[in-house]
XYZ file of C-alpha atoms in Angstrom:
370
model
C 16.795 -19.957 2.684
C 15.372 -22.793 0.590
C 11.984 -22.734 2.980
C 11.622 -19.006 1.583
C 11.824 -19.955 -2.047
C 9.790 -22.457 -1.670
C 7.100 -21.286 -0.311
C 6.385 -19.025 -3.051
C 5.404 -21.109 -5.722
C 6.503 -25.276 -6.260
C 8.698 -26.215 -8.932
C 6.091 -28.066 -10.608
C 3.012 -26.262 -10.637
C 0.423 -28.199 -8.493
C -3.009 -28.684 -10.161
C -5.034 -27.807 -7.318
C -4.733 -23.836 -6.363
C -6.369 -25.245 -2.859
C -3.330 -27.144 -2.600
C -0.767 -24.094 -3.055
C -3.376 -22.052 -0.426
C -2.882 -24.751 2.197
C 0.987 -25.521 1.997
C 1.658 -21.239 1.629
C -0.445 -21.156 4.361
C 1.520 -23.407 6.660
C 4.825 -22.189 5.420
C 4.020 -18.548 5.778
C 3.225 -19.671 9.959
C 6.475 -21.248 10.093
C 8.343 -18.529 8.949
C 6.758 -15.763 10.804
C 7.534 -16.980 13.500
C 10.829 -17.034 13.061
C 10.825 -13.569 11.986
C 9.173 -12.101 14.798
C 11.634 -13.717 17.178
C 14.204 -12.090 14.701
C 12.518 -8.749 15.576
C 12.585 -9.375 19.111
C 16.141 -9.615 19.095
C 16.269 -6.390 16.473
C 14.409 -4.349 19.016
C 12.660 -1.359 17.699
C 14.420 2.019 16.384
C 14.257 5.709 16.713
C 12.144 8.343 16.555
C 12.343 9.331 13.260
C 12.508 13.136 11.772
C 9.555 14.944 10.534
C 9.211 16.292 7.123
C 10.321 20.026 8.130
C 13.282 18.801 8.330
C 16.436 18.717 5.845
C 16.982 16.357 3.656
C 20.453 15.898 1.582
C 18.140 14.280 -1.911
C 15.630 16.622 -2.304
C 12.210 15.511 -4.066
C 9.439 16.834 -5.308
C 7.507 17.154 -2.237
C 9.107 20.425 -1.675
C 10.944 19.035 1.572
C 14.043 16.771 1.722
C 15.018 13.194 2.763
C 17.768 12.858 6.205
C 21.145 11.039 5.331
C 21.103 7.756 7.564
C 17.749 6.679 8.839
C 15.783 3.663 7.205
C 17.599 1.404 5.458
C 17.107 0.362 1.760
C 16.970 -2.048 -0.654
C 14.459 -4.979 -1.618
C 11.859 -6.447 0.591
C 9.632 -9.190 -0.371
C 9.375 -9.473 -4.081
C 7.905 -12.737 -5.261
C 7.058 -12.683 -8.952
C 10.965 -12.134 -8.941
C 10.763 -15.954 -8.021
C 7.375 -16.099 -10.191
C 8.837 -15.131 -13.371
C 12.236 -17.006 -13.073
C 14.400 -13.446 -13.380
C 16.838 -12.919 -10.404
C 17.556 -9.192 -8.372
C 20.235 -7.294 -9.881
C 23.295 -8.047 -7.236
C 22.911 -4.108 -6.135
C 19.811 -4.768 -4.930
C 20.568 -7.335 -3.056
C 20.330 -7.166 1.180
C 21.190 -9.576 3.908
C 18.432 -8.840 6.482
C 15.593 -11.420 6.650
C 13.511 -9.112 4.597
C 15.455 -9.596 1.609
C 16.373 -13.343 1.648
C 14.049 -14.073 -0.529
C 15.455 -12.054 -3.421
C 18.740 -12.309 -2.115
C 19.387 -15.574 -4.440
C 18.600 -15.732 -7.985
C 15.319 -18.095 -8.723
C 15.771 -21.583 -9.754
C 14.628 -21.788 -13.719
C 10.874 -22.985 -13.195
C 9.324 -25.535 -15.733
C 6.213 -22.607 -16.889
C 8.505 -19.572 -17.229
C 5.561 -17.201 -17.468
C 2.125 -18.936 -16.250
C -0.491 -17.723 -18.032
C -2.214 -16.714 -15.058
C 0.202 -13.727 -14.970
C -1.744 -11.724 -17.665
C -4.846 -12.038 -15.470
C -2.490 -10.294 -12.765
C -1.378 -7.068 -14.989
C -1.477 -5.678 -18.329
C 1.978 -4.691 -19.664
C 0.398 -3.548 -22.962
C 0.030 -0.132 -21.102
C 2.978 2.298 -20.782
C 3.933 3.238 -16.626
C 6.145 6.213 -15.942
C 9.152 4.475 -15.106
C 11.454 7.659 -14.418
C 8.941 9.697 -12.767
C 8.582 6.775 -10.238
C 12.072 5.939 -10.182
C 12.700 9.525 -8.931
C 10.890 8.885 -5.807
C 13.413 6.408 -4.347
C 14.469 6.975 -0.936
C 13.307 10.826 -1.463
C 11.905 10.874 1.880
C 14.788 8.600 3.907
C 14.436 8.292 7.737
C 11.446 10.789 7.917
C 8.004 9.715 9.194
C 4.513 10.253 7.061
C 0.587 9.999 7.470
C -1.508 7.754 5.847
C -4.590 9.102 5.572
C -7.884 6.778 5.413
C -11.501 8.260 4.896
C -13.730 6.380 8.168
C -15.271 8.492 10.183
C -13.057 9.296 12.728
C -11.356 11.454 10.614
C -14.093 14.490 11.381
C -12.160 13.912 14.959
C -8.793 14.994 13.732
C -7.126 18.444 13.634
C -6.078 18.173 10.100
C -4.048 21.803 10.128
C -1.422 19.902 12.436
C -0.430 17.730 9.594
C 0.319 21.139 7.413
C 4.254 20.705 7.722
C 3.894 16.839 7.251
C 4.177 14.441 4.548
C 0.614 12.980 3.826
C -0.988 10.549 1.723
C -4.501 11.129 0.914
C -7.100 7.998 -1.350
C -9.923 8.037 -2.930
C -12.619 11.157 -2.343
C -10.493 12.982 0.467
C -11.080 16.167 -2.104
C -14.336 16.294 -0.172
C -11.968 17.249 3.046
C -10.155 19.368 0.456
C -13.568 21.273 -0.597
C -14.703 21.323 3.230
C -11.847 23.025 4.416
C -8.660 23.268 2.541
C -6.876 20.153 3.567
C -5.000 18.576 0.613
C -2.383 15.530 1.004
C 0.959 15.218 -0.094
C 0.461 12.410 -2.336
C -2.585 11.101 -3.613
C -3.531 7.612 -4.871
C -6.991 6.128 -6.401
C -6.444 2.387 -6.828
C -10.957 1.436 -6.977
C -12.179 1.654 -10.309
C -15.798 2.217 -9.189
C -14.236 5.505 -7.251
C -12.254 6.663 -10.395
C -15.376 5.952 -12.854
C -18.046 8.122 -10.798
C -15.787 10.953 -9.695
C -14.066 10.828 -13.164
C -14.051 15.107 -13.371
C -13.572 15.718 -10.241
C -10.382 13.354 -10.171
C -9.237 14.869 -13.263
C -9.188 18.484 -11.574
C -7.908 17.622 -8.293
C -4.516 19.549 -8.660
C -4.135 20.398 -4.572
C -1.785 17.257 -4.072
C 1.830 18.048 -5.349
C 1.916 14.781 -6.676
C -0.962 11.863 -7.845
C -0.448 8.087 -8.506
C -2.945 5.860 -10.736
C -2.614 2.440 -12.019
C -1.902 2.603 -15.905
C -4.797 1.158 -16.394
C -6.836 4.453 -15.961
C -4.332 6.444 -18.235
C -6.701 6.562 -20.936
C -9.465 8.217 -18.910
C -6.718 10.768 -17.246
C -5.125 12.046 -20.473
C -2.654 14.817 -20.226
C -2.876 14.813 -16.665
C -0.112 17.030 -15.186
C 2.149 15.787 -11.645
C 1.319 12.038 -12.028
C 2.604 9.497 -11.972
C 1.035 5.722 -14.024
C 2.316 2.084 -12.183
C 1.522 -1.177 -12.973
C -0.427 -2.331 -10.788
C -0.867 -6.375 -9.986
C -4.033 -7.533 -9.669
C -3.214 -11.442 -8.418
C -4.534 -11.123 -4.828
C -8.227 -10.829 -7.002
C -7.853 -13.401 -9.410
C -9.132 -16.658 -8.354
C -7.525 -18.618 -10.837
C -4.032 -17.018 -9.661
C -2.038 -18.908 -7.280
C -1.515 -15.162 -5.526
C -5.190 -15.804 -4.944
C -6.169 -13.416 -1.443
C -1.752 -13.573 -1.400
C -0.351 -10.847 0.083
C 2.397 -9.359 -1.268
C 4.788 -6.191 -0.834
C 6.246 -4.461 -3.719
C 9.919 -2.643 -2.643
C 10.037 -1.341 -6.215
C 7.715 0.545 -7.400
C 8.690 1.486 -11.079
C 8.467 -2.552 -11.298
C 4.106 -2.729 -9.758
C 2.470 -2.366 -6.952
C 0.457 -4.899 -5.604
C -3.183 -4.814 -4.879
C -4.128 -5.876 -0.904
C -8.119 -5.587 -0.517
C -7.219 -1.622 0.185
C -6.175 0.998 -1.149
C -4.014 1.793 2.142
C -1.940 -1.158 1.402
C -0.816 0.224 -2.357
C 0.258 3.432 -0.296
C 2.496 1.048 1.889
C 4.535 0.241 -0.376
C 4.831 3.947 -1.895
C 5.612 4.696 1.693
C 8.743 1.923 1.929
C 10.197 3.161 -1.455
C 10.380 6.402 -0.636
C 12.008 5.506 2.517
C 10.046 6.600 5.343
C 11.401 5.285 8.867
C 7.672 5.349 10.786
C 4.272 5.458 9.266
C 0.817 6.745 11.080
C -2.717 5.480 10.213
C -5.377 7.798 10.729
C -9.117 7.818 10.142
C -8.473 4.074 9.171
C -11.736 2.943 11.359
C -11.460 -0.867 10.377
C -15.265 -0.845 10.328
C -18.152 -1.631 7.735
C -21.923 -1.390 8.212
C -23.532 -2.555 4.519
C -27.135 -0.137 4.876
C -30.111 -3.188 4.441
C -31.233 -0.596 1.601
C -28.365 -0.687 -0.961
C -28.229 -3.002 -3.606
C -25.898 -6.152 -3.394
C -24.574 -7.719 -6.148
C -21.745 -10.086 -5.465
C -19.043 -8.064 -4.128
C -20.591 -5.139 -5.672
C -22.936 -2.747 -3.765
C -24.514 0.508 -4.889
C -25.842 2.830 -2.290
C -29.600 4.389 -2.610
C -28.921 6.435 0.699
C -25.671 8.559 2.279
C -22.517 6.940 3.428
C -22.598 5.658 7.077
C -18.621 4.547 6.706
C -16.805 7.501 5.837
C -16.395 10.885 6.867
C -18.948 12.248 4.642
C -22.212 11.214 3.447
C -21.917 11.802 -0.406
C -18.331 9.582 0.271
C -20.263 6.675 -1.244
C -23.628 8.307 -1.280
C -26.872 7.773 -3.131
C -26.193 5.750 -6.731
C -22.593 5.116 -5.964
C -21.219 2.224 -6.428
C -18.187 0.415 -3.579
C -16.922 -2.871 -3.270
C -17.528 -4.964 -0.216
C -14.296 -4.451 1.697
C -13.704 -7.354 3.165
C -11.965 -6.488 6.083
C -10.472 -10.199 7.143
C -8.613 -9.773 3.731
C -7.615 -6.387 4.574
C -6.278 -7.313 7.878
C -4.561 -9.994 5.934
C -2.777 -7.274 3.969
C -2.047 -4.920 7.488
C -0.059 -8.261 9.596
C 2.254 -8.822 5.840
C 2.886 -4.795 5.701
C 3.981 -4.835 9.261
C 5.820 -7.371 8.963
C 7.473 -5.953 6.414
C 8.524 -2.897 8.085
C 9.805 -4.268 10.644
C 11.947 -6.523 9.054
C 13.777 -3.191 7.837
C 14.004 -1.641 11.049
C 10.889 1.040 10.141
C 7.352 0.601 12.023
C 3.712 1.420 11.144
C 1.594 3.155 14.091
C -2.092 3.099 14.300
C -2.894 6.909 15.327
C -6.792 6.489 14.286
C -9.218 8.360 17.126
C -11.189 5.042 18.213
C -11.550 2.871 15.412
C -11.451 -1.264 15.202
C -8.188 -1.895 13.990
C -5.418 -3.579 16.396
C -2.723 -5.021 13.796
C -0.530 -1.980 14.393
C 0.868 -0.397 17.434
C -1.329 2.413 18.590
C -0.443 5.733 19.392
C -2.057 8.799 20.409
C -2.424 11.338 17.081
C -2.266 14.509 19.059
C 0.590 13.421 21.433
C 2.712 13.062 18.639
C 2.612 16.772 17.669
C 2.373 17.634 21.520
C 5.250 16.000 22.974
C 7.345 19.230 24.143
C-alpha cells in the first residue's frame, strides 16, 4: 500500500522533475508487475451485453444499462494524493485498482503546487450534474471507440447502428459521407475545434457531445453537451505529471489528457460502466508529408491528409499536432491496465493497423458470431 502512495508524488517535493521521472518510472515497473500477475490469477470475464439490450438505469442514450456486470467505483485517481483531499469512504474499493485511493493522503508539505494551475483552469464552470448523470448508465454493456485512420473506409459502419459509439474529432465527415453519427462525441485538440469551429457548433447527429470547459466560450448555448475539466499535466513540462499517465474514474471531477483524444474517451467509457471496449479505425500510424510546415510540435498541412480516412481530415492549411505515438502507447498499456484491474477489457477490432497494446479481435466476427 505505502509503495502506491508513494510513487505518486514524494513528501518533500524533489527539485529535479528528472528525478520524480526516474523513481515513478521504476516504481510504476515494480508495481505492474505485480498487477499483471494479479490479473493472471483474476482471469478474464464474460462476454458482455450489447446496447440493444435492457438496462434497469436508463440514460440518455436512448438504451439502458444491465444490473450486475462491471463493477464500480474509483480507479486510479492521483491528484486525490496530489492535492492532499482523501475519497469519500463510499467510494472507496478493495481491488488493486483502487488501493491507491482506498486510504486518505498523508497531509503533504505544498498543499496545492503551483504547478497545478498549469494543469487546469477552475475559473471555468463544468456541468457537474449533466456528467454526474452518466454514471454507470451503460453497466456491463460493451461500446465502440471510434478513431479516424484510414482503415476506417474498411468498416461496415451500419453494423454499429444498434451499438453504443463514440465518435472524435471530424468523424462528421463520415456523418456527411453517409449518415453515420456516434453515440457520443468528444473534441479534446484545440487546433481541430478552432478550424472546424461552425461545423462543430452544428453537429447535432450525436445524442450527446463532450468538450473541455475551456472551449465553452466558443460553443455558447450549445444544446446536449456536456463541459469537463479537463487536466492538462501530461503536457506541462514543468508538471511533475510531465508525459504521466493518468486515469480519471470520475468524470464530473476532470479528465485527463493522454497524447489522444481516444484516451479522454477511456475514461468516459469506465464511468459509464462499460464491461468491454472495441478500437476501430485506430491505425497507430503517422506519415508527416515532407511538404507541410513543422513548427515544434505543430504542423500545418499544404496538401490532403494521408492519415485519416479522408483527405480534407487535416487537409490543405490545417493545422495537427505531431502525435507522438510512443506517448500515446504510453497512455493505451495505463488504460488497459486499468480495465483490467476492474474485471472489464479493451479489444483492438481495427482492420490492419499498427497497434498491438490491446487484444485483437476480428470487427466483423463480433456481429457474426451466430
Amino acid at each position: 500500500m505505502r509503495a502506491h502512495r508513494r510513487f505518486l508524488l514524494p513528501r518533500r517535493y524533489p527539485e529535479s522533475l528528472g528525478h520524480i521521472r526516474r523513481s515513478v518510472t521504476a516504481r510504476v515497473r515494480k508495481i505492474r508487475g505485480r498487477i499483471e500477475r494479479l490479473i493472471a490469477e483474476r482471469g478474464a470475464g464474460g462476454e458482455a451485453p450489447t446496447a440493444s439490450e435492457s438496462c434497469a438505469q436508463g440514460c440518455r442514450c436512448g438504451s439502458s444499462a444491465v444490473p450486475g456486470g462491471a463493477q464500480s467505483g474509483t480507479a486510479y485517481v492521483p491528484d486525490s494524493e496530489l492535492s492532499g483531499r482523501s475519497q469519500p469512504a463510499s467510494s472507496r474499493a478493495s481491488s488493486p485498482a483502487t488501493a491507491v485511493a482506498a486510504t486518505p493522503a498523508p497531509a503533504l508539505a505544498v498543499p496545492w503546487p503551483a504547478y497545478f494551475k498549469q494543469e487546469e483552469d477552475r475559473s471555468i464552470p463544468i456541468d457537474v450534474a449533466s456528467l454526474r448523470g452518466f454514471k454507470d448508465c451503460h453497466r456491463g454493456q460493451r461500446c465502440f471507440i471510434i478513431g479516424n485512420g484510414p482503415s476506417l473506409n474498411k468498416v461496415n459502419l451500419a453494423l454499429l447502428e444498434n451499438e453504443v459509439t463514440f465518435g472524435v474529432n471530424g468523424i462528421f465527415y463520415k456523418t456527411e459521407e453517409m449518415g453515420f453519427a456516434p453515440t457520443y462525441y468528444m473534441v479534446e485538440d484545440s487546433h481541430v475545434i478552432r478550424d472546424n469551429l461552425e461545423r462543430i457548433k452544428t453537429y447535432a447527429k450525436p445524442r450527446h457531445r463532450f468538450f473541455p470547459s475551456e472551449y465553452r466560450a466558443m460553443l455558447p448555448d450549445i444544446a446536449e453537451a456536456s463541459f469537463f475539466l479537463m487536466n492538462r499535466g501530461f503536457y506541462e513540462k514543468k508538471s511533475p505529471n510531465f508525459r504521466l499517465p493518468r486515469f480519471s474514474a470520475d468524470i464530473s471531477d476532470r479528465i485527463y489528457c493522454g497524447q489522444t483524444v481516444t484516451y479522454m474517451n477511456f475514461q468516459l467509457a469506465y464511468y459509464m460502466g462499460f464491461q468491454r471496449v472495441y478500437l476501430i479505425g485506430v491505425d497507430f500510424s503517422y506519415a508527416i508529408p515532407t511538404s507541410a510546415i513543422v513548427e515544434g510540435t505543430n504542423i500545418t498541412s499544404t496538401d490532403d491528409d494521408p492519415n485519416h480516412f479522408h483527405p480534407e481530415y487535416f487537409g490543405k492549411g490545417k493545422k495537427w499536432h505531431d502525435p507522438q505515438l510512443d506517448q500515446v502507447k504510453k497512455g493505451y498499456e495505463f488504460a488497459d491496465l486499468v480495465f483490467k484491474w476492474d474485471g472489464r477489457q479493451i479489444f483492438n477490432a481495427t482492420k490492419g493497423g499498427e497497434l498491438e497494446v490491446f487484444e485483437r479481435v476480428d470487427f466483423d466476427s463480433l456481429f457474426h458470431a451466430n
